[in-house]
Amino acid sequence: MAEVDPVKLYKLQLTWLEHEQWIQNGCPASASYQLRVPGYSAVANQDVRAYGYYRNSFVPFFAAAKGFVGVHHDLMSMVENTKRSHSDVMRRLVKAYREPTDFFKAQWENLFDTFFCDGLTHQSLLQYQRKYEVELPLRFLLNLIEVARTGTLDLDLARFRDASGKLKKGVVADHLKGRMRCYPSLHATVEQAFCPRLRNAVGHNAYRIRDDMVISLDGSFSLTEKQFIRKLEALQVLQNAVIWLFQAMQADYTSLETKGVIAVGWGGEGADEPRLIVFQLGPFYELDKRVTWLTDIVLERDCGQLRTRLNGAPDILGEVTSDMEKILEKVSASGRLPFSLVPVMPCIHTHHPYALPQGNFCQVAQEVDGVANVRFSK
């Protein structure tokens, strides 16, 4: 896999974030609004559930690009494992967090902006401290840990509050750090994300920035710019992962394995071996990695174009060139068509991408080869 291109990643994150802001703002001027994230318009035309699934998939995609691989898998595994052991209590927990409170929504909206950390600054330190104060992801993780450990649910988390009823976030963070070792990626992210001393120093204006370092005024700790940025990224990834989980637990993925096909092409070892190349967005490929759904292909000529129907997937239209005529003759005589399905996502790497009608994409997993029945529609 090629290296991540930070400029490409930044631009895609910004485009995705602007779309999320548009949704939070109530989708203003929707008639003229353009879906600019590569693949959004194609998927939105296929199935509203597919659009939601693809949109949500960018959360773990961006986390992995930043080096936080496995966090979302660990979090989902923890939920599923706890469900098996304490199903009734988990139902109560999930129900309690199904609809976030107005308080959380207000906190989240205050932070859901186009802020990207550009180094160690007073603004970025304040952003870390403000994100630390968002309680809902921290509370959910603590509730989840306690259910997994004891089988009991205390939604109020009474023993983690001070005399005034405020959640002792530093205590909660330390509690989590000691109880997630069975989920190494999630544990490492929690360890990285929560630094109570940094949060307190920023909150009390008890720090200074010198020589690309943040240093507490009492000299108890210091962080380099690189160390600080990693902590801010970890906190963002962890909080986004919890919100992603709420969406993932409520989603219905039934029959979506046929969606997300955004383009097809023809290839193979010369004209004697025609092969259909199918480009499918990675999250949909993940639902059926053996591509068992692709058993039949229907080809239909339509005014100089070729309409390709993959059973269950949306039609793909393309021009019939002179080079394709002999290929189509061989396909028609055979009744069987080899294919290669290539899982793709918007390109964030340093290599040259596939230039597809929906934008620039790159391969994210090994292609899957198969053979499907093929016929020409009259």
Short mmCIF file of C-alpha atoms in Angstrom, two decimals:
data_model
loop_
_atom_site.label_atom_id
_atom_site.label_comp_id
_atom_site.label_asym_id
_atom_site.label_seq_id
_atom_site.Cartn_x
_atom_site.Cartn_y
_atom_site.Cartn_z
CA MET A 1 0.00 0.00 0.00
CA ALA A 2 1.33 3.43 -0.94
CA GLU A 3 1.91 6.09 1.71
CA VAL A 4 -0.90 8.40 2.73
CA ASP A 5 -0.67 11.80 1.03
CA PRO A 6 -1.44 14.35 3.79
CA VAL A 7 -2.73 16.91 1.30
CA LYS A 8 -5.17 14.45 -0.30
CA LEU A 9 -6.28 13.26 3.14
CA TYR A 10 -6.83 16.81 4.38
CA LYS A 11 -8.88 17.78 1.32
CA LEU A 12 -11.10 14.69 1.58
CA GLN A 13 -11.59 15.15 5.33
CA LEU A 14 -12.55 18.77 4.80
CA THR A 15 -15.04 17.88 2.05
CA TRP A 16 -16.57 15.14 4.22
CA LEU A 17 -16.73 17.45 7.24
CA GLU A 18 -18.40 20.23 5.28
CA HIS A 19 -21.05 17.75 4.16
CA GLU A 20 -21.63 16.67 7.78
CA GLN A 21 -22.00 20.31 8.78
CA TRP A 22 -24.54 20.80 6.01
CA ILE A 23 -26.59 17.90 7.41
CA GLN A 24 -26.36 19.25 10.97
CA ASN A 25 -27.56 22.62 9.71
CA GLY A 26 -30.73 21.04 8.30
CA CYS A 27 -29.65 20.54 4.65
CA PRO A 28 -30.23 24.13 3.43
CA ALA A 29 -30.78 24.78 -0.30
CA SER A 30 -30.87 21.04 -0.91
CA ALA A 31 -32.15 21.44 -4.49
CA SER A 32 -28.89 23.08 -5.58
CA TYR A 33 -26.54 21.34 -3.16
CA GLN A 34 -23.76 19.22 -4.70
CA LEU A 35 -22.55 15.96 -3.19
CA ARG A 36 -18.80 16.47 -3.51
CA VAL A 37 -17.44 13.46 -1.63
CA PRO A 38 -16.40 10.95 -4.32
CA GLY A 39 -19.00 8.22 -4.60
CA TYR A 40 -21.77 10.02 -2.67
CA SER A 41 -23.96 10.90 -5.65
CA ALA A 42 -23.74 7.38 -7.14
CA VAL A 43 -24.58 5.67 -3.85
CA ALA A 44 -27.32 8.16 -2.96
CA ASN A 45 -29.05 7.29 -6.24
CA GLN A 46 -28.80 3.57 -5.47
CA ASP A 47 -30.29 3.30 -1.99
CA VAL A 48 -30.77 5.71 0.92
CA ARG A 49 -29.46 3.07 3.34
CA ALA A 50 -26.40 2.57 1.16
CA TYR A 51 -25.70 6.30 1.27
CA GLY A 52 -25.89 6.30 5.08
CA TYR A 53 -23.68 3.23 5.32
CA TYR A 54 -21.04 4.68 2.98
CA ARG A 55 -21.12 8.07 4.71
CA ASN A 56 -20.56 6.43 8.12
CA SER A 57 -17.70 4.31 6.77
CA PHE A 58 -15.46 7.35 6.46
CA VAL A 59 -15.06 7.52 10.25
CA PRO A 60 -12.94 4.32 10.51
CA PHE A 61 -11.41 5.08 7.10
CA PHE A 62 -9.99 8.40 8.30
CA ALA A 63 -8.92 6.88 11.63
CA ALA A 64 -6.95 4.16 9.85
CA ALA A 65 -5.33 6.76 7.59
CA LYS A 66 -4.09 8.52 10.73
CA GLY A 67 -2.63 5.27 12.05
CA PHE A 68 -5.42 4.30 14.43
CA VAL A 69 -6.10 0.88 12.92
CA GLY A 70 -8.46 -1.53 14.65
CA VAL A 71 -10.13 0.90 17.07
CA HIS A 72 -13.59 0.51 15.55
CA HIS A 73 -13.24 -3.26 15.22
CA ASP A 74 -12.26 -3.51 18.89
CA LEU A 75 -15.15 -1.31 19.97
CA MET A 76 -17.70 -3.32 18.01
CA SER A 77 -16.16 -6.59 19.26
CA MET A 78 -16.46 -5.38 22.83
CA VAL A 79 -20.13 -4.58 22.33
CA GLU A 80 -20.86 -7.94 20.70
CA ASN A 81 -18.95 -9.90 23.34
CA THR A 82 -20.79 -8.08 26.13
CA LYS A 83 -24.12 -8.71 24.43
CA ARG A 84 -23.45 -12.43 24.50
CA SER A 85 -22.70 -12.37 28.23
CA HIS A 86 -25.26 -9.79 29.41
CA SER A 87 -27.87 -9.44 26.66
CA ASP A 88 -30.67 -7.90 28.75
CA VAL A 89 -28.43 -5.30 30.38
CA MET A 90 -26.88 -4.41 27.02
CA ARG A 91 -30.30 -3.80 25.55
CA ARG A 92 -30.94 -1.28 28.31
CA LEU A 93 -27.56 0.35 27.72
CA VAL A 94 -28.05 0.67 23.97
CA LYS A 95 -31.58 2.03 24.45
CA ALA A 96 -30.31 4.66 26.91
CA TYR A 97 -27.79 5.98 24.37
CA ARG A 98 -29.88 5.58 21.23
CA GLU A 99 -30.90 9.23 21.21
CA PRO A 100 -28.16 11.60 22.47
CA THR A 101 -29.27 14.30 24.90
CA ASP A 102 -29.70 17.93 23.92
CA PHE A 103 -26.78 18.75 26.20
CA PHE A 104 -24.46 16.45 24.26
CA LYS A 105 -25.75 17.72 20.91
CA ALA A 106 -24.94 21.28 21.97
CA GLN A 107 -21.45 20.28 23.10
CA TRP A 108 -20.82 18.32 19.91
CA GLU A 109 -22.02 21.09 17.64
CA ASN A 110 -19.62 23.50 19.34
CA LEU A 111 -16.75 21.25 18.29
CA PHE A 112 -18.01 20.04 14.93
CA ASP A 113 -16.27 22.64 12.82
CA THR A 114 -13.57 22.77 10.18
CA PHE A 115 -10.79 22.90 12.79
CA PHE A 116 -7.68 20.98 11.82
CA CYS A 117 -4.65 21.00 14.09
CA ASP A 118 -1.81 22.81 12.36
CA GLY A 119 0.65 22.52 15.21
CA LEU A 120 1.12 23.31 18.87
CA THR A 121 -0.79 26.55 19.44
CA HIS A 122 -2.98 28.05 22.13
CA GLN A 123 -5.97 27.37 19.88
CA SER A 124 -5.13 23.68 19.41
CA LEU A 125 -4.53 23.25 23.15
CA LEU A 126 -7.89 24.82 23.87
CA GLN A 127 -9.49 22.49 21.33
CA TYR A 128 -8.06 19.50 23.19
CA GLN A 129 -9.34 20.79 26.53
CA ARG A 130 -12.81 21.47 25.10
CA LYS A 131 -13.00 18.02 23.51
CA TYR A 132 -11.96 16.45 26.80
CA GLU A 133 -15.04 18.00 28.43
CA VAL A 134 -17.51 16.19 26.13
CA GLU A 135 -18.97 13.62 28.52
CA LEU A 136 -21.11 11.30 26.43
CA PRO A 137 -18.40 9.17 24.75
CA LEU A 138 -16.54 8.87 28.07
CA ARG A 139 -19.70 7.90 29.95
CA PHE A 140 -20.69 5.33 27.33
CA LEU A 141 -17.29 3.65 27.42
CA LEU A 142 -17.41 3.54 31.23
CA ASN A 143 -20.93 2.07 31.20
CA LEU A 144 -19.83 -0.50 28.63
CA ILE A 145 -16.78 -1.50 30.68
CA GLU A 146 -18.85 -1.86 33.84
CA VAL A 147 -21.49 -4.00 32.13
CA ALA A 148 -18.81 -6.23 30.63
CA ARG A 149 -17.04 -6.55 33.98
CA THR A 150 -19.94 -6.84 36.44
CA GLY A 151 -23.13 -7.34 34.42
CA THR A 152 -24.68 -4.32 36.15
CA LEU A 153 -25.68 -0.94 34.76
CA ASP A 154 -25.52 2.37 36.63
CA LEU A 155 -26.42 5.01 34.07
CA ASP A 156 -25.84 7.81 36.60
CA LEU A 157 -22.31 6.55 37.36
CA ALA A 158 -22.77 7.72 40.93
CA ARG A 159 -19.46 6.46 42.29
CA PHE A 160 -17.55 8.40 39.65
CA ARG A 161 -18.97 11.81 40.64
CA ASP A 162 -17.75 14.40 43.11
CA ALA A 163 -19.76 15.97 45.93
CA SER A 164 -21.36 18.45 43.52
CA GLY A 165 -22.42 15.69 41.12
CA LYS A 166 -19.87 16.43 38.41
CA LEU A 167 -18.27 13.50 36.58
CA LYS A 168 -14.64 13.03 37.63
CA LYS A 169 -13.33 12.67 34.11
CA GLY A 170 -9.72 12.07 35.10
CA VAL A 171 -10.77 9.22 37.39
CA VAL A 172 -12.97 7.78 34.63
CA ALA A 173 -10.11 7.95 32.12
CA ASP A 174 -7.74 6.13 34.49
CA HIS A 175 -10.43 3.52 35.19
CA LEU A 176 -10.85 2.85 31.47
CA LYS A 177 -7.12 2.59 30.86
CA GLY A 178 -6.85 -0.30 33.30
CA ARG A 179 -9.73 -2.33 31.93
CA MET A 180 -9.42 -2.43 28.14
CA ARG A 181 -6.29 -4.53 27.71
CA CYS A 182 -8.22 -7.33 25.98
CA TYR A 183 -8.87 -4.85 23.13
CA PRO A 184 -5.35 -3.60 22.29
CA SER A 185 -6.17 -1.01 19.63
CA LEU A 186 -8.95 0.53 21.70
CA HIS A 187 -6.80 0.39 24.85
CA ALA A 188 -3.87 2.12 23.14
CA THR A 189 -6.14 4.89 21.83
CA VAL A 190 -7.68 5.49 25.27
CA GLU A 191 -4.17 5.62 26.78
CA GLN A 192 -3.12 8.14 24.17
CA ALA A 193 -6.27 10.28 24.23
CA PHE A 194 -6.70 11.17 27.88
CA CYS A 195 -4.05 13.25 29.63
CA PRO A 196 -5.63 14.77 32.78
CA ARG A 197 -2.57 16.88 33.56
CA LEU A 198 -2.67 18.49 30.12
CA ARG A 199 -6.39 19.10 30.39
CA ASN A 200 -6.02 20.72 33.82
CA ALA A 201 -3.02 22.84 32.82
CA VAL A 202 -4.87 24.24 29.80
CA GLY A 203 -8.12 24.68 31.76
CA HIS A 204 -6.32 26.72 34.44
CA ASN A 205 -4.01 28.54 32.04
CA ALA A 206 -1.09 26.93 33.84
CA TYR A 207 1.16 26.17 30.91
CA ARG A 208 3.52 27.81 28.45
CA ILE A 209 4.67 27.00 24.92
CA ARG A 210 8.42 27.03 24.40
CA ASP A 211 10.61 25.52 21.70
CA ASP A 212 7.77 23.47 20.17
CA MET A 213 6.83 22.05 23.57
CA VAL A 214 3.95 22.59 25.98
CA ILE A 215 5.22 22.75 29.56
CA SER A 216 3.16 22.98 32.75
CA LEU A 217 4.02 25.95 34.95
CA ASP A 218 4.70 23.68 37.92
CA GLY A 219 7.12 21.63 35.82
CA SER A 220 5.21 18.38 36.40
CA PHE A 221 4.99 17.46 32.71
CA SER A 222 5.87 18.48 29.18
CA LEU A 223 4.91 17.31 25.71
CA THR A 224 6.53 17.84 22.33
CA GLU A 225 4.43 19.16 19.48
CA LYS A 226 4.33 15.68 17.92
CA GLN A 227 3.22 14.08 21.19
CA PHE A 228 0.49 16.66 21.69
CA ILE A 229 -0.88 16.32 18.15
CA ARG A 230 -1.06 12.57 18.59
CA LYS A 231 -3.09 12.98 21.79
CA LEU A 232 -5.51 15.37 20.11
CA GLU A 233 -5.91 12.99 17.15
CA ALA A 234 -6.48 10.04 19.51
CA LEU A 235 -9.18 11.93 21.40
CA GLN A 236 -10.92 12.85 18.15
CA VAL A 237 -10.73 9.26 16.89
CA LEU A 238 -12.08 7.84 20.15
CA GLN A 239 -15.03 10.23 20.37
CA ASN A 240 -15.87 9.80 16.68
CA ALA A 241 -15.69 6.02 17.12
CA VAL A 242 -18.38 6.09 19.82
CA ILE A 243 -20.68 8.22 17.64
CA TRP A 244 -19.93 5.89 14.71
CA LEU A 245 -20.89 2.93 16.91
CA PHE A 246 -24.30 4.44 17.73
CA GLN A 247 -25.00 4.71 14.00
CA ALA A 248 -23.62 1.25 13.20
CA MET A 249 -25.73 -0.46 15.88
CA GLN A 250 -28.94 1.01 14.43
CA ALA A 251 -28.16 0.47 10.75
CA ASP A 252 -29.71 -2.21 8.55
CA TYR A 253 -27.14 -3.63 6.15
CA THR A 254 -29.47 -6.23 4.62
CA SER A 255 -28.86 -6.65 0.86
CA LEU A 256 -26.36 -3.78 0.70
CA GLU A 257 -23.60 -6.11 -0.52
CA THR A 258 -24.85 -5.51 -4.08
CA LYS A 259 -24.59 -1.71 -3.79
CA GLY A 260 -21.62 0.60 -4.16
CA VAL A 261 -20.69 -0.44 -7.71
CA ILE A 262 -19.57 2.85 -9.26
CA ALA A 263 -17.96 1.80 -12.56
CA VAL A 264 -17.10 -1.12 -14.82
CA GLY A 265 -14.44 -1.58 -17.47
CA TRP A 266 -13.15 -4.24 -19.84
CA GLY A 267 -9.78 -5.90 -19.63
CA GLY A 268 -8.01 -9.23 -19.88
CA GLU A 269 -5.16 -10.88 -21.73
CA GLY A 270 -6.10 -9.59 -25.15
CA ALA A 271 -9.35 -10.00 -27.04
CA ASP A 272 -9.29 -13.80 -26.61
CA GLU A 273 -10.04 -13.47 -22.90
CA PRO A 274 -12.50 -10.66 -22.24
CA ARG A 275 -12.90 -9.81 -18.59
CA LEU A 276 -15.23 -7.38 -16.85
CA ILE A 277 -13.58 -5.15 -14.23
CA VAL A 278 -16.07 -4.14 -11.54
CA PHE A 279 -15.20 -1.25 -9.21
CA GLN A 280 -17.08 -1.47 -5.91
CA LEU A 281 -16.69 0.81 -2.91
CA GLY A 282 -14.75 -0.92 -0.13
CA PRO A 283 -17.40 -0.88 2.64
CA PHE A 284 -19.86 -2.79 0.43
CA TYR A 285 -17.20 -5.30 -0.59
CA GLU A 286 -16.61 -5.92 3.15
CA LEU A 287 -20.20 -7.22 3.44
CA ASP A 288 -19.45 -10.11 1.04
CA LYS A 289 -15.72 -10.57 0.52
CA ARG A 290 -16.23 -13.65 -1.66
CA VAL A 291 -18.59 -11.71 -3.95
CA THR A 292 -21.14 -14.52 -3.90
CA TRP A 293 -23.83 -12.09 -5.04
CA LEU A 294 -22.35 -11.64 -8.52
CA THR A 295 -23.66 -14.68 -10.41
CA ASP A 296 -25.40 -13.14 -13.45
CA ILE A 297 -24.60 -10.29 -15.81
CA VAL A 298 -26.96 -8.82 -18.38
CA LEU A 299 -25.62 -6.65 -21.21
CA GLU A 300 -27.91 -4.41 -23.22
CA ARG A 301 -27.11 -2.10 -26.11
CA ASP A 302 -28.80 1.26 -25.83
CA CYS A 303 -28.22 3.91 -28.55
CA GLY A 304 -24.48 3.39 -28.89
CA GLN A 305 -24.02 2.66 -25.21
CA LEU A 306 -23.73 -0.55 -23.26
CA ARG A 307 -25.91 -1.00 -20.21
CA THR A 308 -24.38 -3.45 -17.75
CA ARG A 309 -26.63 -5.04 -15.16
CA LEU A 310 -25.00 -6.98 -12.32
CA ASN A 311 -27.71 -8.86 -10.48
CA GLY A 312 -28.95 -6.70 -7.63
CA ALA A 313 -26.60 -3.82 -8.46
CA PRO A 314 -27.59 -0.61 -10.26
CA ASP A 315 -27.17 -0.32 -14.02
CA ILE A 316 -23.88 1.04 -15.36
CA LEU A 317 -23.86 2.84 -18.72
CA GLY A 318 -20.81 3.14 -20.93
CA GLU A 319 -19.92 3.91 -24.53
CA VAL A 320 -19.45 1.03 -26.99
CA THR A 321 -16.15 1.66 -28.77
CA SER A 322 -14.98 -0.06 -31.95
CA ASP A 323 -12.43 -2.03 -29.91
CA MET A 324 -15.24 -3.50 -27.85
CA GLU A 325 -17.23 -4.97 -30.73
CA LYS A 326 -15.09 -8.12 -31.08
CA ILE A 327 -14.99 -8.51 -27.31
CA LEU A 328 -18.78 -8.38 -27.10
CA GLU A 329 -19.08 -10.95 -29.90
CA LYS A 330 -16.91 -13.39 -27.95
CA VAL A 331 -18.86 -12.71 -24.76
CA SER A 332 -22.14 -13.37 -26.56
CA ALA A 333 -20.91 -16.69 -27.91
CA SER A 334 -19.53 -17.85 -24.57
CA GLY A 335 -22.43 -17.30 -22.15
CA ARG A 336 -19.87 -17.02 -19.35
CA LEU A 337 -17.92 -13.90 -18.39
CA PRO A 338 -14.84 -13.79 -16.12
CA PHE A 339 -14.79 -10.76 -13.84
CA SER A 340 -12.49 -9.08 -11.37
CA LEU A 341 -14.10 -7.06 -8.59
CA VAL A 342 -11.79 -4.29 -7.35
CA PRO A 343 -12.61 -2.74 -3.93
CA VAL A 344 -11.89 1.00 -4.00
CA MET A 345 -12.14 4.14 -1.88
CA PRO A 346 -11.41 7.80 -2.66
CA CYS A 347 -7.67 8.10 -3.19
CA ILE A 348 -5.67 9.52 -0.27
CA HIS A 349 -2.32 7.99 -1.23
CA THR A 350 0.77 9.14 -3.09
CA HIS A 351 0.27 6.85 -6.11
CA HIS A 352 -1.71 7.51 -9.29
CA PRO A 353 -5.41 6.77 -8.77
CA TYR A 354 -8.10 5.20 -10.90
CA ALA A 355 -9.82 8.12 -12.65
CA LEU A 356 -13.44 6.94 -12.50
CA PRO A 357 -16.57 8.94 -13.37
CA GLN A 358 -17.21 9.58 -9.65
CA GLY A 359 -13.70 10.88 -8.97
CA ASN A 360 -10.23 9.56 -8.15
CA PHE A 361 -10.15 6.21 -6.35
CA CYS A 362 -7.56 3.64 -5.33
CA GLN A 363 -7.69 -0.05 -4.57
CA VAL A 364 -8.06 -0.86 -0.84
CA ALA A 365 -8.13 -4.68 -0.86
CA GLN A 366 -7.17 -7.59 -3.09
CA GLU A 367 -9.40 -7.95 -6.13
CA VAL A 368 -11.72 -10.95 -6.27
CA ASP A 369 -11.84 -13.02 -9.46
CA GLY A 370 -14.86 -15.02 -10.53
CA VAL A 371 -17.02 -16.11 -13.44
CA ALA A 372 -20.66 -15.12 -13.96
CA ASN A 373 -23.38 -16.19 -16.36
CA VAL A 374 -23.86 -13.58 -19.07
CA ARG A 375 -26.58 -12.86 -21.59
CA PHE A 376 -27.55 -10.07 -23.91
CA SER A 377 -30.93 -8.44 -23.40
CA LYS A 378 -33.09 -8.16 -26.48
#
